[in-house]
XYZ file of C-alpha atoms in Angstrom:
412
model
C 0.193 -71.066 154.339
C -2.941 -72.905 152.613
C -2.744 -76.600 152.256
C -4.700 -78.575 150.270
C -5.014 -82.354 151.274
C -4.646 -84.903 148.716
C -6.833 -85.441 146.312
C -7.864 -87.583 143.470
C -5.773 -87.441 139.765
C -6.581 -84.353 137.874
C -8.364 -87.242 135.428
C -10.449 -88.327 138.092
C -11.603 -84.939 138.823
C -12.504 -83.939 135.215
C -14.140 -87.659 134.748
C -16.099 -86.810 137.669
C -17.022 -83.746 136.381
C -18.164 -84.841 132.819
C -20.086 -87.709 135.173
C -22.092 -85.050 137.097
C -23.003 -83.307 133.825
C -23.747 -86.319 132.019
C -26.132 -87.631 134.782
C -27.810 -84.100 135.737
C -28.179 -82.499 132.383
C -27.125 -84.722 129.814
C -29.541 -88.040 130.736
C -31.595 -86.184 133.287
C -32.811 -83.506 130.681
C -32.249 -84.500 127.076
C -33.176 -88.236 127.586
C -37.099 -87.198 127.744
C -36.875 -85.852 124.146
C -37.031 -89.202 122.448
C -38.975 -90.801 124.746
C -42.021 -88.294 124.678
C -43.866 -90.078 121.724
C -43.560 -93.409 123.596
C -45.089 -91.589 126.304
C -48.060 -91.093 124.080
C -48.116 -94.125 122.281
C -48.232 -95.560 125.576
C -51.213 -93.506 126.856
C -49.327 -92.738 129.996
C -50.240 -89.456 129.508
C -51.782 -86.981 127.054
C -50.092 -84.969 124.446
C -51.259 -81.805 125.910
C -49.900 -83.019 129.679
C -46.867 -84.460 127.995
C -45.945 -81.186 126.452
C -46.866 -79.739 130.286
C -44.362 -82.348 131.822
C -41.544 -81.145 129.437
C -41.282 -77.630 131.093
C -41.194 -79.341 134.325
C -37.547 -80.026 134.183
C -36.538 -76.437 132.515
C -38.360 -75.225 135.645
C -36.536 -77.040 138.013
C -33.178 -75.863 136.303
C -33.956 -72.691 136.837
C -34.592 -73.120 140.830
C -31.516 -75.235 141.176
C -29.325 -72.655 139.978
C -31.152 -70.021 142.096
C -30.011 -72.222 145.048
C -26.347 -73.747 144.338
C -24.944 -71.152 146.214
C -26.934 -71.895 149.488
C -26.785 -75.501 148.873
C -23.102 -75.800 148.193
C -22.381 -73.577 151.373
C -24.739 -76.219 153.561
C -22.837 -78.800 152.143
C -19.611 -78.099 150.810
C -19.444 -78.701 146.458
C -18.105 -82.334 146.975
C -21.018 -83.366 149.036
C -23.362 -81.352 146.904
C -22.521 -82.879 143.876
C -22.395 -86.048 145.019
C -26.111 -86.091 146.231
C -27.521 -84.260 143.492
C -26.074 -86.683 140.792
C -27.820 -89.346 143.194
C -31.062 -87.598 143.187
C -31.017 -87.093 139.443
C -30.824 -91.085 139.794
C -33.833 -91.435 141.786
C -35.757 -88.660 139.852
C -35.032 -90.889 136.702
C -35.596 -94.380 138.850
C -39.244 -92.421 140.066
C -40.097 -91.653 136.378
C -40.567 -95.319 135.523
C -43.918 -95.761 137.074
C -46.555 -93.158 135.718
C -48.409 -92.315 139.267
C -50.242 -89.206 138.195
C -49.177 -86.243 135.910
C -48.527 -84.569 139.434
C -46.311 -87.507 140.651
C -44.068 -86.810 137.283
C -44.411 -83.275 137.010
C -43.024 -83.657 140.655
C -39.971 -85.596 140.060
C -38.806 -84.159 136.751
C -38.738 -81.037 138.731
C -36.702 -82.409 140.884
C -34.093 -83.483 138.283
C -33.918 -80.417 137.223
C -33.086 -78.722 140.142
C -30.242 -81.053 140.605
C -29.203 -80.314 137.251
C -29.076 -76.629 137.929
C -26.967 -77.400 141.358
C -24.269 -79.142 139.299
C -23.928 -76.687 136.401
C -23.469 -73.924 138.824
C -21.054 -75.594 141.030
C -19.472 -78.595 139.092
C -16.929 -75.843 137.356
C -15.860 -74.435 140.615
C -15.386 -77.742 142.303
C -12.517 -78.942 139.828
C -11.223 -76.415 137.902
C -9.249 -74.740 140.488
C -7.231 -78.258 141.210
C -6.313 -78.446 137.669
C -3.154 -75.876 137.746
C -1.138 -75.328 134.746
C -3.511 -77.000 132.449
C -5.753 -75.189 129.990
C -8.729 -73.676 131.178
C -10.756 -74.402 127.505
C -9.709 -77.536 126.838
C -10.413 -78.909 131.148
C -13.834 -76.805 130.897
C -14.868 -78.282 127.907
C -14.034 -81.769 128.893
C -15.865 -81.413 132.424
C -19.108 -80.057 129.923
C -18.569 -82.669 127.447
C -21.226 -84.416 129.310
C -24.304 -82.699 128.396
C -22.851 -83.490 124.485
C -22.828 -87.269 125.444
C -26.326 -87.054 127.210
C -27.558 -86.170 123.847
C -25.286 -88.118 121.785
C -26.872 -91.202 124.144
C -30.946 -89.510 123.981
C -30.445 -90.615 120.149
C -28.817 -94.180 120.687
C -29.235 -95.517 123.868
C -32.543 -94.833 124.435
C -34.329 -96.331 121.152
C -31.807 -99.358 122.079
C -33.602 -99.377 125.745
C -36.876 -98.483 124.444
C -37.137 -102.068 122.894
C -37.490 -103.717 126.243
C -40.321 -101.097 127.233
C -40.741 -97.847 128.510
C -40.497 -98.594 132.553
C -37.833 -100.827 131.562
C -36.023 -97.524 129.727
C -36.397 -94.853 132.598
C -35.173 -97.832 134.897
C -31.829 -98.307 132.586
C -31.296 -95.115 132.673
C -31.275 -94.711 135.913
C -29.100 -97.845 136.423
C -26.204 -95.883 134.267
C -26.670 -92.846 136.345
C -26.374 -94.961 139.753
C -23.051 -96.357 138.090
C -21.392 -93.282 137.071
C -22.531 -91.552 140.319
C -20.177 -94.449 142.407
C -18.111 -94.238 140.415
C -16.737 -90.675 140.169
C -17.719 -90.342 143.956
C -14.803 -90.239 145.487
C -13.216 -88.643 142.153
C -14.087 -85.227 143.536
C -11.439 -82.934 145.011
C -11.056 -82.030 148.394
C -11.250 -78.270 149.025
C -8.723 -76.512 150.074
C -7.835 -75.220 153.333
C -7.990 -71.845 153.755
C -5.102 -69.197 154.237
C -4.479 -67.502 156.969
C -2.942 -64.538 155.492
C -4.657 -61.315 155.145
C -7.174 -60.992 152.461
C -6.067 -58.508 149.812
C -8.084 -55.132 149.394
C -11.554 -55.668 147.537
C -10.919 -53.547 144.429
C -12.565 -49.890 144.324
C -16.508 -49.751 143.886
C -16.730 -48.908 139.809
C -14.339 -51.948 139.048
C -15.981 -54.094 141.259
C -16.948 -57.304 138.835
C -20.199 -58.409 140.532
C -21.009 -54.416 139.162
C -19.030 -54.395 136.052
C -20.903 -53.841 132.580
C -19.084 -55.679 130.393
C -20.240 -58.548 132.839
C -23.699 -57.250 132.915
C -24.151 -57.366 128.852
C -22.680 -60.946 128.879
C -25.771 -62.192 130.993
C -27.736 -60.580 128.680
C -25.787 -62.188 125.819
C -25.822 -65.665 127.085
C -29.790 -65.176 127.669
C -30.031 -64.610 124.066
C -27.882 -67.502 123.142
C -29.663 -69.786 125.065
C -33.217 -68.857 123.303
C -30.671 -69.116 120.001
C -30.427 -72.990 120.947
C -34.143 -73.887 121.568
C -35.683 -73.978 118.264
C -33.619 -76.613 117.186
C -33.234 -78.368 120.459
C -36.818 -78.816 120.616
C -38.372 -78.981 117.170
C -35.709 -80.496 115.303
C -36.188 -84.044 114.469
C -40.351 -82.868 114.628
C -39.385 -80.892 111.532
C -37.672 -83.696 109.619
C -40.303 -86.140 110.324
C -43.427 -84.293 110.288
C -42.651 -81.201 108.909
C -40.665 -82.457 105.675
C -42.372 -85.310 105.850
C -39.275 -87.516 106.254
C -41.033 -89.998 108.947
C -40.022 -91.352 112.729
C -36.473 -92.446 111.092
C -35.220 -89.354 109.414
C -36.242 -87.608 112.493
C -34.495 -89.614 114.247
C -31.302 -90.112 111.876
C -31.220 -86.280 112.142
C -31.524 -86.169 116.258
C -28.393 -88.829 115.929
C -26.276 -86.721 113.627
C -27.492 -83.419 116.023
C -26.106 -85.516 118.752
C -22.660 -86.297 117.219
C -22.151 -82.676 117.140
C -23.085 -82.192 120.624
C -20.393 -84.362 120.912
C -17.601 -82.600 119.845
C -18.897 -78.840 120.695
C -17.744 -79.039 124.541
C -14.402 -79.871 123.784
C -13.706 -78.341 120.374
C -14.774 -74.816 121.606
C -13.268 -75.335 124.677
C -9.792 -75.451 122.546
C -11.250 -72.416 120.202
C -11.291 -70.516 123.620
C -7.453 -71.284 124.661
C -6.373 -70.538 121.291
C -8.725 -66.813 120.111
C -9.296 -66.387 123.853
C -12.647 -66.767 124.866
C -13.766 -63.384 124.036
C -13.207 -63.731 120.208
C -14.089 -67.585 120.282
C -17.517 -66.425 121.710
C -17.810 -64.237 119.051
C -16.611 -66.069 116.000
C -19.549 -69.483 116.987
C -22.106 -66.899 117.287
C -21.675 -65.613 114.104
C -21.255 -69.096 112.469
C -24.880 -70.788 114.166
C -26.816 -67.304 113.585
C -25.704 -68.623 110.073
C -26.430 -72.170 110.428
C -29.555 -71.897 112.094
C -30.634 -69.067 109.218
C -29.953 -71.961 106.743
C -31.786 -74.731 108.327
C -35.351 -72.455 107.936
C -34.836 -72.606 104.723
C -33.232 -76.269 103.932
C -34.869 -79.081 102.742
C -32.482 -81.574 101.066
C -31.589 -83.822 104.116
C -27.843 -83.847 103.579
C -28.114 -80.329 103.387
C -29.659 -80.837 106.826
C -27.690 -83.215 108.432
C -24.644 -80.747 107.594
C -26.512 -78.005 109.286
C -27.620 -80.264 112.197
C -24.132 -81.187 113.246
C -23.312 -77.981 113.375
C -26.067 -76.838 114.925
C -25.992 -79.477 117.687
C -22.328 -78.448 118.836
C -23.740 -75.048 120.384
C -26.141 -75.940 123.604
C -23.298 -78.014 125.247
C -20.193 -76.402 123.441
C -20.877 -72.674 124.566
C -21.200 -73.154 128.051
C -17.055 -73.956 128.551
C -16.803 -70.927 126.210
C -19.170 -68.275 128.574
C -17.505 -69.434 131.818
C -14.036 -69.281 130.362
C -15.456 -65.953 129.379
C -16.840 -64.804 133.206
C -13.006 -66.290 134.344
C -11.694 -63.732 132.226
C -14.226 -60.847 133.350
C -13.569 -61.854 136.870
C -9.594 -62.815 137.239
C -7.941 -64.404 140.233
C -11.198 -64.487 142.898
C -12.425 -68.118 142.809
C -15.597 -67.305 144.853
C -16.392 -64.078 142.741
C -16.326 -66.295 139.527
C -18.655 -68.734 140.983
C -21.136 -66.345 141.649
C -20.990 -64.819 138.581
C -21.157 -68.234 136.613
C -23.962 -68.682 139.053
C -25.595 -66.137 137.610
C -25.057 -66.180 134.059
C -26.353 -70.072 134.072
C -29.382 -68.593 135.705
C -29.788 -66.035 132.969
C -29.197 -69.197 131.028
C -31.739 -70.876 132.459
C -34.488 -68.540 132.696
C -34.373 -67.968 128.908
C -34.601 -71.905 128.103
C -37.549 -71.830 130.308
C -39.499 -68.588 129.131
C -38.033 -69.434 125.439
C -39.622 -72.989 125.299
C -43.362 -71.568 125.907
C -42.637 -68.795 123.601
C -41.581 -70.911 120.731
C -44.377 -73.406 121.821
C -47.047 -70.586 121.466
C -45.443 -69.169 118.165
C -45.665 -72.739 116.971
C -49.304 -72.721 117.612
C -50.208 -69.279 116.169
C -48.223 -70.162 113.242
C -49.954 -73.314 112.183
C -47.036 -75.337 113.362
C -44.645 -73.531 111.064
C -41.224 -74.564 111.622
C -38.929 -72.479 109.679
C -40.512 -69.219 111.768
C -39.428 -71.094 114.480
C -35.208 -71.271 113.121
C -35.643 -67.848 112.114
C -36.441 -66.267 115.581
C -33.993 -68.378 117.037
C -31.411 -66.758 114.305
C -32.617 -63.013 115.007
C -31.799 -64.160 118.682
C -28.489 -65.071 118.152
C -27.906 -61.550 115.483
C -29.015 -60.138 118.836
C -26.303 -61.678 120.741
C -23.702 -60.685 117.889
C -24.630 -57.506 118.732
C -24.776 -57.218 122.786
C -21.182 -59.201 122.177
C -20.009 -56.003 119.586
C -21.465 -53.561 122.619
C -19.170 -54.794 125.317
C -15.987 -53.052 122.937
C -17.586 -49.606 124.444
C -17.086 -50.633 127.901
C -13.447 -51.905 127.613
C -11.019 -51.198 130.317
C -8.207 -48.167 129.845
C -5.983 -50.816 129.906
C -7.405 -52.724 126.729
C -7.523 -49.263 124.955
C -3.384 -48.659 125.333
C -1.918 -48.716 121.744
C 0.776 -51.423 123.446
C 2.079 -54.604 121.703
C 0.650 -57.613 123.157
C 2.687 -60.267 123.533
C 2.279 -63.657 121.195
C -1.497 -65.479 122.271
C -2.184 -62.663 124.718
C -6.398 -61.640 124.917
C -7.566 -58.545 122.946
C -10.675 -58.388 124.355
């Protein structure tokens, strides 16, 4: 019989979730955004390496979710978790004296990577302790922490900013240290494995790791993710600059952005317990392929602002929607849905990273037009519409049956 020792509150474990997220994503990636003019204005560093630096964490993403797998089966996920919300401290803490471009380049990689670690595993670590409950709403909750991170990169960090820019990296890494005690013994203990006989891995074509419809969700979360990058990037640039709006309606845009990060975690995480995830998935891509067409052409900044908090509810909000997604693709195997949330955060990843020099390049070429910018990121997400209408050709015999479904049940 398995046992599983005590353990924290189920509230502990999704606080400690939301902490990891908000420390290795939330702070440790979208903090930089506001702070990479001061970076300039300071002449820590140039534009050109400043634009350099801002890959550096997108990179590191990328490797950390590579390795989760190997690192979580060194350490176990509570340990893991634990010490990569503590290096995304120090990485932060390092950031506050400007060594050398390399000395930067160096640690915002390594923030990153710890931020990879904790998407890929932080899911795994407490869902599975959290019977009974819904999946969306828990999910969303443990995400809701990237939303915060950039609620907080529009609020916080002009508030810290006004005691200096050392001073800011060094606050921020002061929260980070908090909320990294704090939720560290908030993490569940594992539980102990079964002796019973392990059940029959299921024949070769059904297989998930090899299933299709699995296979074209990768390929539409890859295309999501460049969906989210225009905005996430160039944004408040295009209200200030771009519309000529100034620093403060860039910046009152970034805040409003931010409130919709906000709510997206949670708010799709309930849109997946009550369409399934399947249809929720499909109904926000269809809505910010929409949004995001609007913005190009926009220029009235309520008009704007509107767009922007709908907008900002996607980068944060879809991830509780994909996994609850892969959990459906991949039923009942704990350790087969980590590895395939594994990799579709790596997919993930890998598109931020190749999409944020191909917008930066097509920003370039373009003369620094904006709206081109929104409209690739649309024709991204119509791509994604699509891949998502594909995986109805590859539906199991099962789903085809002309049976009633009982009240709530999944149609996809």
């Amino acid at each position: 019989m398995s046992t599983t020792p005590p353990g924290p509150a189920p509230w502990r474990a999704i606080a400690a979730g939301a902490s990891a997220s908000f420390v290795g994503i939330g702070l440790a990636r979208f903090a930089y955004t506001p702070l990479l003019p001061e970076i300039v204005n300071a002449h820590w560093f140039s534009p050109s390496a400043v634009a350099y630096l801002g890959s550096a964490n997108l990179a590191g993403y990328l490797l950390g979710a590579l390795a989760a797998r190997r690192v979580a089966r060194r350490l176990g996920d509570r340990r893991a978790l634990r010490w990569m919300m503590a290096l995304a401290t120090v990485g932060l803490l390092a950031c506050s004296v400007p060594v050398s471009v390399g000395w930067f380049f160096a640690w915002r990689l390594v923030s990153g990577v710890a931020g990879g670690v904790i998407m890929v595993r932080v899911a795994g670590a407490v869902l599975p302790h959290l019977h009974g409950r819904r999946r969306g709403l828990a999910s969303g909750a443990i995400f809701a922490g990237l939303g915060i991170g950039i609620a907080a990169s529009g609020t916080l960090v002009p508030l810290l900013l006004t005691a200096g820019l050392s001073s800011t990296w060094i606050g921020l890494a002061a929260l980070c240290a908090l909320l990294t005690a704090l939720s560290w013994n908030g993490w569940p203990a594992p539980a102990a494995p079964s002796p019973a006989a392990p059940s029959a891995p299921p024949p070769r074509a059904e297989r998930p790791a090899r299933s299709p419809r699995l296979a074209l969700l990768l390929v539409e979360y890859a295309l999501i993710s460049m969906g989210i990058v225009p905005a996430m990037s160039f944004l408040a640039d295009f209200v200030s600059r771009g519309l000529g709006r100034g620093s403060g309606g860039g910046s009152l845009i970034w805040i409003v952005y931010g409130l919709g990060a906000l709510l997206g975690p949670t708010l799709y995480g309930l849109l997946g317990d009550r369409l399934g995830f399947a249809r929720a998935l499909l109904l926000i891509t269809v809505v910010q392929a929409a949004a995001l067409t609007a913005l190009a052409f926009a220029h009235a900044l309520p008009e704007i602002a509107v767009l922007s908090a709908v907008i900002g509810t996607l980068p944060p909000g879809v991830v509780p929607v994909v996994l609850g997604r892969v959990h459906e693709l991949v039923p009942a195997n704990t350790e087969a849905q980590s590895a395939a949330w594994g990799r579709a955060t790596i997919a993930g990843a890998l598109s931020l990273a190749v999409s944020a020099y191909l917008y930066s390049y097509v920003f370039d070429l373009t003369g620094q037009n904006h709206h081109v910018l929104f409209l690739i990121g649309a024709a991204a997400l119509a791509l994604a519409l699509l891949t998502h209408l594909a995986t109805r050709l590859f539906r199991p015999a099962t789903d085809r049956r002309p049976a009633a479904a009982p009240a709530g049940a999944l149609s996809e």
